[in-house]
CSV table of C-alpha atoms in Angstrom, one decimal:
chain,number,residue,atom,x,y,z
B,77,MET,CA,33.5,2.8,62.2
B,78,ASN,CA,31.5,5.8,61.2
B,79,LEU,CA,27.9,4.8,62.0
B,80,GLY,CA,26.7,8.1,60.9
B,81,LEU,CA,27.3,7.3,57.2
B,82,ALA,CA,25.9,3.7,57.4
B,83,PRO,CA,22.3,4.6,56.7
B,84,LEU,CA,23.3,6.6,53.7
B,85,ARG,CA,25.4,3.8,52.3
B,86,LEU,CA,22.6,1.3,52.9
B,87,LEU,CA,20.2,3.7,51.1
B,88,GLY,CA,22.7,4.0,48.2
B,89,VAL,CA,23.0,0.2,47.9
B,90,ALA,CA,19.3,-0.2,48.0
B,91,PHE,CA,18.8,2.4,45.3
B,92,ALA,CA,21.4,0.7,43.1
B,93,MET,CA,19.7,-2.6,43.6
B,94,ILE,CA,16.4,-1.1,42.6
B,95,VAL,CA,17.9,0.5,39.4
B,96,ALA,CA,19.7,-2.7,38.5
B,97,GLY,CA,16.6,-4.8,39.1
B,98,SER,CA,14.5,-2.4,37.0
B,99,ALA,CA,17.1,-2.6,34.2
B,100,LEU,CA,16.9,-6.4,34.3
B,101,ALA,CA,13.1,-6.3,34.3
B,102,VAL,CA,12.9,-4.4,31.1
B,103,GLN,CA,15.7,-6.2,29.3
B,104,PRO,CA,14.1,-7.7,26.1
B,105,SER,CA,14.1,-11.4,25.7
B,106,SER,CA,17.0,-13.0,23.9
B,107,ASP,CA,15.1,-16.2,23.2
B,108,PRO,CA,16.0,-17.1,19.6
B,109,ASP,CA,12.6,-18.6,18.9
B,110,LEU,CA,10.8,-15.4,20.2
B,111,ILE,CA,13.1,-13.2,18.1
B,112,LYS,CA,12.5,-15.4,15.0
B,113,LYS,CA,8.7,-15.1,15.6
B,114,GLY,CA,9.1,-11.3,15.9
B,115,GLU,CA,11.0,-11.2,12.6
B,116,TYR,CA,8.1,-12.9,10.9
B,117,LEU,CA,5.7,-10.5,12.6
B,118,ALA,CA,7.7,-7.6,11.3
B,119,ARG,CA,7.2,-9.0,7.8
B,120,LEU,CA,3.5,-9.2,8.4
B,121,GLY,CA,3.5,-5.6,9.4
B,122,ASP,CA,5.8,-4.5,6.5
B,123,CYS,CA,7.9,-2.4,8.9
B,124,VAL,CA,10.9,-2.2,6.6
B,125,ALA,CA,8.9,-0.5,3.8
B,126,CYS,CA,8.0,2.6,5.7
B,127,HIS,CA,11.0,2.8,8.1
B,128,THR,CA,13.7,2.4,5.4
B,129,ALA,CA,14.7,5.3,3.1
B,130,PRO,CA,15.8,4.5,-0.4
B,131,GLY,CA,19.5,3.4,-0.1
B,132,GLY,CA,19.3,3.7,3.6
B,133,LYS,CA,20.0,1.3,6.5
B,134,PRO,CA,17.2,-1.1,7.3
B,135,LEU,CA,14.6,0.3,9.7
B,136,ALA,CA,16.7,3.5,10.3
B,137,GLY,CA,13.9,5.7,9.1
B,138,GLY,CA,14.1,8.8,6.9
B,139,LEU,CA,11.5,7.8,4.3
B,140,LYS,CA,9.7,10.8,3.0
B,141,MET,CA,5.9,10.5,3.0
B,142,LYS,CA,3.6,13.2,1.5
B,143,THR,CA,0.3,13.8,3.2
B,144,PRO,CA,-2.4,16.4,2.6
B,145,PHE,CA,-1.1,18.2,5.6
B,146,GLY,CA,2.6,18.3,4.8
B,147,ILE,CA,5.7,16.0,4.8
B,148,ILE,CA,6.4,13.3,7.4
B,149,HIS,CA,9.6,11.4,7.7
B,150,SER,CA,9.5,7.9,9.2
B,151,THR,CA,11.6,7.4,12.3
B,152,ASN,CA,14.5,5.2,13.3
B,153,ILE,CA,13.2,2.0,15.0
B,154,THR,CA,16.5,0.2,15.3
B,155,PRO,CA,17.8,-0.4,18.9
B,156,ASP,CA,20.2,2.6,18.7
B,157,ARG,CA,19.9,4.3,22.0
B,158,GLU,CA,20.4,7.8,20.8
B,159,ASN,CA,18.4,8.0,17.6
B,160,GLY,CA,16.2,4.8,17.7
B,161,ILE,CA,14.2,2.9,20.3
B,162,GLY,CA,17.1,1.4,22.2
B,163,THR,CA,15.9,3.0,25.5
B,164,TYR,CA,12.3,1.9,25.1
B,165,THR,CA,10.9,-0.5,27.7
B,166,PHE,CA,8.3,-2.9,26.5
B,167,GLU,CA,5.7,-0.7,28.1
B,168,ASP,CA,7.0,2.3,26.1
B,169,PHE,CA,7.0,0.2,22.9
B,170,ASP,CA,3.5,-1.1,23.6
B,171,ARG,CA,2.1,2.4,24.2
B,172,ALA,CA,3.7,3.7,21.0
B,173,MET,CA,2.3,0.8,19.0
B,174,ARG,CA,-1.2,0.9,20.4
B,175,ARG,CA,-1.7,4.6,21.4
B,176,GLY,CA,0.7,6.4,19.1
B,177,VAL,CA,2.6,8.0,22.1
B,178,ALA,CA,6.4,8.0,22.0
B,179,ARG,CA,8.6,7.4,25.1
B,180,ASP,CA,9.0,11.1,25.8
B,181,GLY,CA,5.3,11.6,25.7
B,182,HIS,CA,4.8,13.3,22.3
B,183,ASN,CA,2.1,12.0,20.0
B,184,LEU,CA,2.9,10.3,16.8
B,185,TYR,CA,1.0,11.2,13.6
B,186,PRO,CA,-1.4,8.4,12.5
B,187,ALA,CA,0.5,7.9,9.3
B,188,MET,CA,2.0,5.4,11.7
B,189,PRO,CA,-0.9,2.9,11.7
B,190,TYR,CA,-1.3,2.5,15.5
B,191,PRO,CA,-5.1,2.4,15.2
B,192,SER,CA,-4.7,-0.9,13.5
B,193,PHE,CA,-1.9,-2.1,15.8
B,194,GLU,CA,-4.3,-1.9,18.7
B,195,LYS,CA,-5.5,-5.3,17.6
B,196,ILE,CA,-2.1,-7.0,17.9
B,197,ALA,CA,-2.2,-9.8,20.6
B,198,GLN,CA,0.0,-9.2,23.6
B,199,ASP,CA,2.3,-12.2,22.9
B,200,ASP,CA,2.8,-11.0,19.4
B,201,MET,CA,3.7,-7.5,20.6
B,202,ARG,CA,6.3,-9.0,23.0
B,203,ALA,CA,7.8,-11.1,20.1
B,204,LEU,CA,8.0,-8.0,17.9
B,205,TYR,CA,9.7,-6.0,20.6
B,206,ALA,CA,12.2,-8.8,21.2
B,207,TYR,CA,13.1,-8.8,17.5
B,208,LEU,CA,13.4,-5.0,17.1
B,209,MET,CA,15.6,-4.8,20.2
B,210,GLN,CA,17.7,-8.0,19.8
B,211,GLY,CA,17.5,-9.0,16.1
B,212,VAL,CA,18.1,-5.7,14.4
B,213,VAL,CA,21.4,-3.9,13.9
B,214,PRO,CA,21.5,-0.5,15.6
B,215,ALA,CA,21.8,2.4,13.2
B,216,SER,CA,23.2,5.7,14.4
B,217,GLN,CA,21.1,7.7,12.0
B,218,SER,CA,19.3,10.8,13.2
B,219,ASN,CA,15.7,11.4,12.5
B,220,LYS,CA,14.7,13.9,9.9
B,221,PRO,CA,12.4,16.7,10.9
B,222,ASN,CA,8.8,16.8,9.6
B,223,ASP,CA,7.4,19.7,7.6
B,224,MET,CA,3.8,19.9,8.5
B,225,ARG,CA,1.6,22.9,7.9
B,226,PHE,CA,0.0,24.9,10.7
B,227,PRO,CA,-2.0,23.8,12.7
B,228,PHE,CA,-1.1,20.2,11.9
B,229,ASN,CA,2.5,20.8,13.2
B,230,ILE,CA,1.1,21.2,16.7
B,231,ARG,CA,1.1,17.6,18.1
B,232,LEU,CA,-1.1,18.4,21.0
B,233,GLY,CA,-4.0,18.2,18.7
B,234,LEU,CA,-3.3,14.5,18.1
B,235,ALA,CA,-4.3,13.8,21.7
B,236,GLY,CA,-7.7,15.1,20.8
B,237,TRP,CA,-7.7,13.1,17.6
B,238,ASN,CA,-7.1,9.9,19.6
B,239,ILE,CA,-10.0,10.7,21.9
B,240,VAL,CA,-12.3,11.1,19.0
B,241,PHE,CA,-11.1,8.5,16.5
B,242,LEU,CA,-8.9,5.9,18.2
B,243,ASP,CA,-10.8,2.6,18.7
B,244,ASP,CA,-9.1,0.8,21.6
B,245,LYS,CA,-11.1,-2.5,21.2
B,246,PRO,CA,-8.9,-5.6,20.8
B,247,PHE,CA,-9.3,-8.1,18.0
B,248,ARG,CA,-12.4,-10.2,18.6
B,249,TYR,CA,-12.6,-13.8,17.5
B,250,ASP,CA,-15.8,-14.6,15.5
B,251,SER,CA,-17.0,-18.0,16.3
B,252,SER,CA,-19.3,-18.0,13.3
B,253,HIS,CA,-16.3,-18.3,11.0
B,254,SER,CA,-13.4,-20.8,10.7
B,255,LEU,CA,-10.1,-20.6,12.5
B,256,GLN,CA,-8.5,-19.7,9.1
B,257,TRP,CA,-10.9,-16.9,8.5
B,258,ASN,CA,-10.2,-15.5,11.9
B,259,ARG,CA,-6.5,-15.7,11.3
B,260,GLY,CA,-7.0,-13.7,8.1
B,261,ALA,CA,-9.1,-11.1,9.8
B,262,TYR,CA,-6.5,-10.7,12.6
B,263,ILE,CA,-3.7,-10.1,10.0
B,264,VAL,CA,-5.7,-7.8,7.7
B,265,GLU,CA,-7.3,-5.7,10.4
B,266,GLY,CA,-4.3,-5.6,12.7
B,267,LEU,CA,-0.6,-6.0,12.0
B,268,GLY,CA,-1.1,-6.1,8.2
B,269,HIS,CA,-2.9,-2.7,8.5
B,270,CYS,CA,-4.4,-3.1,5.0
B,271,GLY,CA,-7.0,-0.5,5.8
B,272,SER,CA,-4.4,2.2,6.0
B,273,CYS,CA,-4.3,2.3,2.2
B,274,HIS,CA,-7.5,0.5,1.1
B,275,THR,CA,-10.0,2.2,3.4
B,276,PRO,CA,-11.4,5.7,2.6
B,277,ARG,CA,-10.7,8.4,5.1
B,278,GLY,CA,-13.2,10.6,6.9
B,279,ILE,CA,-13.3,14.3,7.7
B,280,GLY,CA,-10.6,13.9,10.4
B,281,PHE,CA,-8.5,11.8,8.0
B,282,GLN,CA,-9.4,8.8,10.1
B,283,GLU,CA,-10.2,5.5,8.5
B,284,LYS,CA,-14.0,5.3,8.1
B,285,ALA,CA,-14.0,1.7,9.5
B,286,MET,CA,-11.4,-0.5,11.2
B,287,SER,CA,-13.2,-3.7,10.4
B,288,ASP,CA,-16.2,-5.1,8.5
B,289,ALA,CA,-18.3,-4.9,11.6
B,290,GLY,CA,-21.1,-2.4,12.3
B,291,SER,CA,-22.9,0.1,10.2
B,292,ASP,CA,-19.7,1.6,8.8
B,293,GLY,CA,-18.2,-1.8,8.0
B,294,LYS,CA,-19.1,-1.3,4.3
B,295,TYR,CA,-16.3,1.2,4.1
B,296,PHE,CA,-13.6,-1.2,5.3
B,297,LEU,CA,-11.2,-1.9,2.4
B,298,ALA,CA,-13.5,-0.2,-0.1
B,299,GLY,CA,-10.7,1.7,-1.9
B,300,ALA,CA,-8.9,5.0,-1.3
B,301,ASN,CA,-6.4,7.3,-2.9
B,302,VAL,CA,-2.9,7.2,-1.5
B,303,GLU,CA,-0.1,9.4,-2.9
B,304,HIS,CA,-1.7,9.7,-6.3
B,305,TRP,CA,-2.4,6.0,-6.6
B,306,ARG,CA,-5.8,4.3,-6.2
B,307,ALA,CA,-5.6,1.5,-3.6
B,308,VAL,CA,-8.4,-0.6,-5.1
B,309,ASN,CA,-11.6,-1.7,-3.5
B,310,LEU,CA,-11.0,-5.2,-2.1
B,311,ARG,CA,-14.6,-6.0,-1.2
B,312,ASN,CA,-15.5,-7.5,-4.6
B,313,ILE,CA,-12.2,-8.9,-5.8
B,314,TRP,CA,-11.1,-12.3,-6.8
B,315,THR,CA,-11.3,-15.7,-5.1
B,316,GLY,CA,-9.3,-16.6,-2.0
B,317,PRO,CA,-6.6,-18.6,-4.0
B,318,GLU,CA,-6.3,-15.7,-6.5
B,319,ILE,CA,-5.7,-13.3,-3.7
B,320,ALA,CA,-3.1,-15.6,-2.1
B,321,GLN,CA,-1.3,-16.0,-5.4
B,322,PHE,CA,-1.2,-12.3,-6.0
B,323,LEU,CA,0.2,-11.6,-2.6
B,324,LYS,CA,2.8,-14.4,-2.9
B,325,THR,CA,4.0,-13.7,-6.5
B,326,GLY,CA,2.8,-10.1,-7.3
B,327,GLN,CA,0.5,-11.4,-10.0
B,328,ASN,CA,-2.3,-13.7,-10.9
B,329,ASN,CA,-4.5,-14.2,-13.9
B,330,ARG,CA,-6.4,-11.0,-13.1
B,331,GLY,CA,-3.6,-8.5,-12.7
B,332,THR,CA,-0.1,-7.5,-11.6
B,333,ALA,CA,1.1,-5.5,-8.6
B,334,TYR,CA,2.4,-2.0,-9.6
B,335,GLY,CA,3.0,1.3,-7.9
B,336,GLY,CA,3.1,1.1,-4.1
B,337,MET,CA,1.7,-2.4,-4.0
B,338,ALA,CA,4.7,-3.8,-5.9
B,339,GLU,CA,6.9,-2.6,-3.0
B,340,VAL,CA,4.5,-4.1,-0.5
B,341,VAL,CA,4.6,-7.5,-2.2
B,342,HIS,CA,8.4,-7.4,-2.4
B,343,PHE,CA,9.0,-6.7,1.3
B,344,SER,CA,6.0,-8.3,2.9
B,345,PRO,CA,3.5,-10.9,1.7
B,346,GLN,CA,5.8,-12.9,-0.5
B,347,HIS,CA,7.4,-14.0,2.8
B,348,PHE,CA,4.1,-15.1,4.4
B,349,THR,CA,3.5,-18.8,5.2
B,350,PRO,CA,1.1,-20.5,2.8
B,351,SER,CA,-1.4,-20.9,5.6
B,352,ASP,CA,-1.4,-17.1,6.4
B,353,LEU,CA,-1.8,-16.3,2.7
B,354,ALA,CA,-4.8,-18.7,2.4
B,355,ALA,CA,-6.3,-17.1,5.6
B,356,ILE,CA,-6.0,-13.6,4.1
B,357,GLY,CA,-7.5,-14.8,0.9
B,358,GLU,CA,-10.4,-16.4,2.7
B,359,TYR,CA,-11.1,-13.4,4.8
B,360,ILE,CA,-11.0,-10.8,2.0
B,361,HIS,CA,-13.0,-12.9,-0.4
B,362,SER,CA,-15.8,-13.2,2.3
B,363,LEU,CA,-16.3,-9.4,2.5
B,364,SER,CA,-19.7,-8.4,1.1
B,365,PRO,CA,-19.8,-5.9,-1.8
B,366,ASN,CA,-20.7,-2.3,-1.1
B,367,PRO,CA,-22.8,0.1,-3.3
B,368,ASP,CA,-19.8,1.9,-4.8
B,369,GLU,CA,-17.8,-1.2,-5.6
B,370,THR,CA,-15.8,-1.7,-8.8
B,371,PRO,CA,-17.2,-4.0,-11.5
B,372,GLY,CA,-17.7,-7.7,-10.5
B,373,ARG,CA,-15.1,-10.4,-10.3
B,374,ASP,CA,-16.8,-12.7,-12.7
B,375,ALA,CA,-15.8,-13.0,-16.4
B,376,VAL,CA,-17.9,-11.1,-18.9
B,377,SER,CA,-19.0,-12.4,-22.3
B,378,VAL,CA,-17.3,-10.3,-24.9
B,379,ASP,CA,-18.1,-9.8,-28.6
B,380,VAL,CA,-14.6,-10.3,-29.9
B,381,ALA,CA,-15.5,-9.4,-33.5
B,382,GLN,CA,-17.0,-6.1,-32.4
B,383,THR,CA,-13.9,-5.3,-30.3
B,384,ASN,CA,-11.6,-6.1,-33.2
B,385,ARG,CA,-13.6,-3.8,-35.5
B,386,GLU,CA,-13.4,-1.0,-33.0
B,387,ILE,CA,-9.7,-1.3,-32.3
B,388,TYR,CA,-8.8,-0.6,-35.9
B,389,ALA,CA,-11.5,2.0,-36.5
B,390,SER,CA,-11.0,4.6,-33.9
B,391,ARG,CA,-8.3,7.0,-32.7
B,392,ALA,CA,-8.3,5.4,-29.3
B,393,GLY,CA,-8.1,1.8,-30.6
B,394,LEU,CA,-5.2,2.6,-33.0
B,395,GLY,CA,-3.4,4.4,-30.2
B,396,TYR,CA,-3.8,1.3,-28.1
B,397,VAL,CA,-2.5,-0.9,-30.9
B,398,GLN,CA,0.5,1.2,-31.4
B,399,PHE,CA,1.6,1.7,-27.8
B,400,CYS,CA,0.0,-1.1,-25.7
B,401,ALA,CA,-1.0,-4.2,-27.8
B,402,THR,CA,2.6,-5.6,-28.1
B,403,CYS,CA,2.5,-6.5,-24.5
B,404,HIS,CA,-1.1,-6.5,-23.5
B,405,GLN,CA,-2.4,-8.0,-26.8
B,406,THR,CA,-5.3,-6.8,-29.0
B,407,ASP,CA,-7.6,-9.0,-27.0
B,408,GLY,CA,-6.5,-7.4,-23.7
B,409,LYS,CA,-5.4,-10.7,-22.2
B,410,GLY,CA,-1.7,-9.9,-21.8
B,411,ALA,CA,0.9,-12.6,-21.5
B,412,THR,CA,0.8,-14.9,-18.5
B,413,HIS,CA,3.7,-14.5,-16.1
B,414,PHE,CA,4.9,-11.5,-18.1
B,415,PHE,CA,2.4,-8.8,-18.8
B,416,PRO,CA,-0.9,-8.3,-17.0
B,417,PRO,CA,-4.3,-8.6,-18.6
B,418,LEU,CA,-6.3,-5.5,-19.1
B,419,ALA,CA,-9.6,-7.4,-19.8
B,420,GLY,CA,-11.4,-7.9,-16.5
B,421,ASN,CA,-8.6,-6.1,-14.6
B,422,THR,CA,-10.1,-4.6,-11.4
B,423,SER,CA,-7.6,-1.8,-11.2
B,424,ILE,CA,-8.0,-0.8,-14.9
B,425,GLN,CA,-11.8,-0.5,-14.7
B,426,ALA,CA,-11.9,1.0,-11.2
B,427,LYS,CA,-14.4,3.8,-10.6
B,428,ASP,CA,-11.5,6.2,-10.0
B,429,PRO,CA,-8.9,6.0,-12.9
B,430,THR,CA,-6.1,7.5,-10.8
B,431,SER,CA,-3.8,4.5,-10.9
B,432,LEU,CA,-4.2,3.9,-14.6
B,433,ILE,CA,-3.3,7.5,-15.5
B,434,HIS,CA,-0.4,7.5,-13.0
B,435,VAL,CA,1.1,4.3,-14.4
B,436,MET,CA,0.8,5.5,-18.0
B,437,LEU,CA,2.6,8.7,-17.1
B,438,THR,CA,5.4,7.2,-14.9
B,439,GLY,CA,5.7,3.6,-16.0
B,440,SER,CA,6.1,0.7,-13.5
B,441,THR,CA,8.1,-2.4,-12.7
B,442,THR,CA,6.8,-5.7,-11.4
B,443,PRO,CA,8.0,-6.8,-7.9
B,444,LEU,CA,10.9,-9.2,-7.5
B,445,THR,CA,9.8,-12.2,-5.6
B,446,ALA,CA,11.1,-15.7,-4.9
B,447,SER,CA,8.9,-17.0,-7.7
B,448,SER,CA,9.5,-14.1,-10.1
B,449,ARG,CA,13.3,-13.5,-10.2
B,450,HIS,CA,13.0,-11.2,-13.2
B,451,ALA,CA,11.2,-7.9,-13.2
B,452,PHE,CA,9.3,-6.6,-16.2
B,453,SER,CA,8.9,-2.9,-16.8
B,454,MET,CA,6.3,-0.8,-18.4
B,455,PRO,CA,7.8,2.4,-19.9
B,456,SER,CA,6.5,5.9,-19.2
B,457,TYR,CA,4.3,7.3,-21.9
B,458,ALA,CA,4.5,10.9,-20.6
B,459,VAL,CA,5.6,12.1,-24.0
B,460,LEU,CA,2.1,11.4,-25.3
B,461,GLY,CA,-0.3,14.3,-25.2
B,462,ASP,CA,-3.0,14.5,-22.5
B,463,GLN,CA,-5.8,13.8,-25.0
B,464,GLU,CA,-3.9,10.9,-26.5
B,465,ILE,CA,-3.4,9.2,-23.1
B,466,ALA,CA,-7.0,9.9,-22.2
B,467,GLU,CA,-8.2,8.2,-25.3
B,468,ILE,CA,-6.0,5.1,-24.9
B,469,ALA,CA,-7.0,4.8,-21.2
B,470,THR,CA,-10.7,5.1,-22.1
B,471,PHE,CA,-10.3,2.4,-24.7
B,472,ALA,CA,-8.8,0.0,-22.1
B,473,ARG,CA,-11.5,0.8,-19.5
B,474,THR,CA,-14.4,0.3,-21.9
B,475,HIS,CA,-13.6,-2.8,-24.0
B,476,TRP,CA,-13.3,-6.5,-23.6
B,477,GLY,CA,-16.2,-6.4,-21.1
B,478,ASN,CA,-14.6,-3.7,-18.9
B,479,LYS,CA,-17.1,-1.3,-17.3
B,480,GLY,CA,-14.9,1.7,-16.5
B,481,SER,CA,-16.0,5.3,-17.3
B,482,PRO,CA,-14.2,7.5,-19.8
B,483,VAL,CA,-11.0,9.3,-18.9
B,484,THR,CA,-10.6,13.0,-19.8
B,485,ALA,CA,-7.6,15.0,-20.9
B,486,ASN,CA,-8.2,17.3,-17.9
B,487,GLN,CA,-7.8,14.3,-15.5
B,488,VAL,CA,-4.4,13.5,-17.2
B,489,ARG,CA,-3.3,17.1,-17.0
B,490,ARG,CA,-4.2,17.3,-13.3
B,491,MET,CA,-2.2,14.1,-12.6
B,492,ARG,CA,0.9,15.6,-14.4
B,493,GLU,CA,0.6,18.6,-12.1
B,494,ALA,CA,0.1,16.5,-9.0
B,495,LEU,CA,3.2,14.5,-9.8
B,496,GLU,CA,5.1,17.7,-10.5
B,497,MET,CA,6.2,16.4,-13.9
B,498,LYS,CA,8.1,18.7,-16.2
B,499,PRO,CA,6.4,20.0,-19.3
B,500,ILE,CA,6.4,17.6,-22.2
B,501,GLN,CA,9.6,17.7,-24.2
B,502,PRO,CA,9.5,16.5,-27.8
B,503,PRO,CA,11.4,13.3,-28.1
B,504,GLU,CA,14.4,13.0,-30.5
B,505,PHE,CA,12.3,10.6,-32.5
B,506,ASN,CA,8.6,11.0,-32.4
B,507,PRO,CA,7.1,8.1,-34.2
B,508,PRO,CA,4.3,8.8,-36.6
B,509,ARG,CA,0.9,7.8,-35.2
B,510,TYR,CA,-1.0,5.0,-36.9
B,511,VAL,CA,-4.1,7.2,-36.9
B,512,SER,CA,-2.2,9.8,-39.0
B,513,VAL,CA,-0.9,7.2,-41.5
B,514,ILE,CA,-4.4,5.7,-41.9
B,515,SER,CA,-5.9,9.2,-42.3
B,516,TYR,CA,-3.4,9.9,-45.0
B,517,PHE,CA,-4.4,6.8,-46.9
B,518,ASP,CA,-8.1,7.5,-46.2
B,519,GLY,CA,-9.2,6.9,-49.7
B,520,PHE,CA,-7.6,3.5,-49.7
B,521,SER,CA,-8.6,2.3,-46.3
B,522,GLY,CA,-12.1,3.7,-46.0
B,523,VAL,CA,-11.7,4.3,-42.2
B,524,GLY,CA,-10.7,8.0,-42.1
B,525,ASP,CA,-14.3,9.1,-41.3
B,526,HIS,CA,-13.8,7.6,-37.8
B,527,PHE,CA,-11.2,10.2,-36.9
B,528,GLY,CA,-13.3,13.3,-37.6
């Protein structure tokens, strides 16, 4: 027996046991109940929307996101060991989710809403980890490189960003409110990361507030521009049940989800439990108004006769009748379950008309949900001139009690440029405008003076 090698063999066995034990220690739980809980939490966080490219494999990344600083592509978060997070321990995962630091130590861009995820409870984080590691099919899809402008392509600066802007405070239960309210606050402020789109950004592109608390709390969910859409101010919007219905179905008696929100409803809140939807509604409804809020949520008394006279006696009104009234009606009330109302619509009369101009230029499709199996589409009206679109948008923003400001042709032109739309091409059939027809018969109708 060679005793000289025995210590080395024992050392090798001990090292192997340590490695094996370490591997066992980080093995994610295969508890089916925990994985199922994690799957629901992934719905709450809408992980699939950002981490799935159009036509791509679920959660395999590759979605292109435009920021003011360049292009970011979402990453593969399947358990693939080469391209995804298959080698992440729970500690690695937890650090990435809360601090925005990847396993190899590089900083993630805060387009990944880790400032909100800081508020996720530890038990929920473990369940989410278990689902991503055990309940998701690995996808061998490599990550696409980002294209960020200098100096934003230097990730070291993100460490400084975290020092200045990252709030590492966990979610705090507020005993002055109900359990349901607190559940809503936990979802909205944390995993739901609603503030990522609906809260305005500061000088460092940080969310101006991460909750309703403190002197900056008035900015939380007060509305912001995201990829040429206006995420509306939620601080003076609808009742709790109206909010819950909108999240569940993509529509209510006040409006319909469109743009990015239609995708959010499809992938995320339509799958929430009734109790969580009610909790979100109660919390959002409780937020106090801020000085720059959109017009109120209460119905406004409207002089219907005056509106009817104006709709047929102005360029804007006749444009609305020709291109919009078939679906949205001359009274602006739309058609329940089919076409959204414009009267009293928070998005239509928002202080910033970005979304209205965007949807008129590009069109939109309602989300498909369990309660709405058929999608309804609004066509693009990009063939209309900038002035024509501005007039129609202004009419919708200033009638039926709406309190929006006028839209200018210059705003429409800038939106075309931002969306990189091709120059207007004359359609094969360009229908004659009502306003032109009425002007032609001016002597008969008596309304031509209204068109100048």
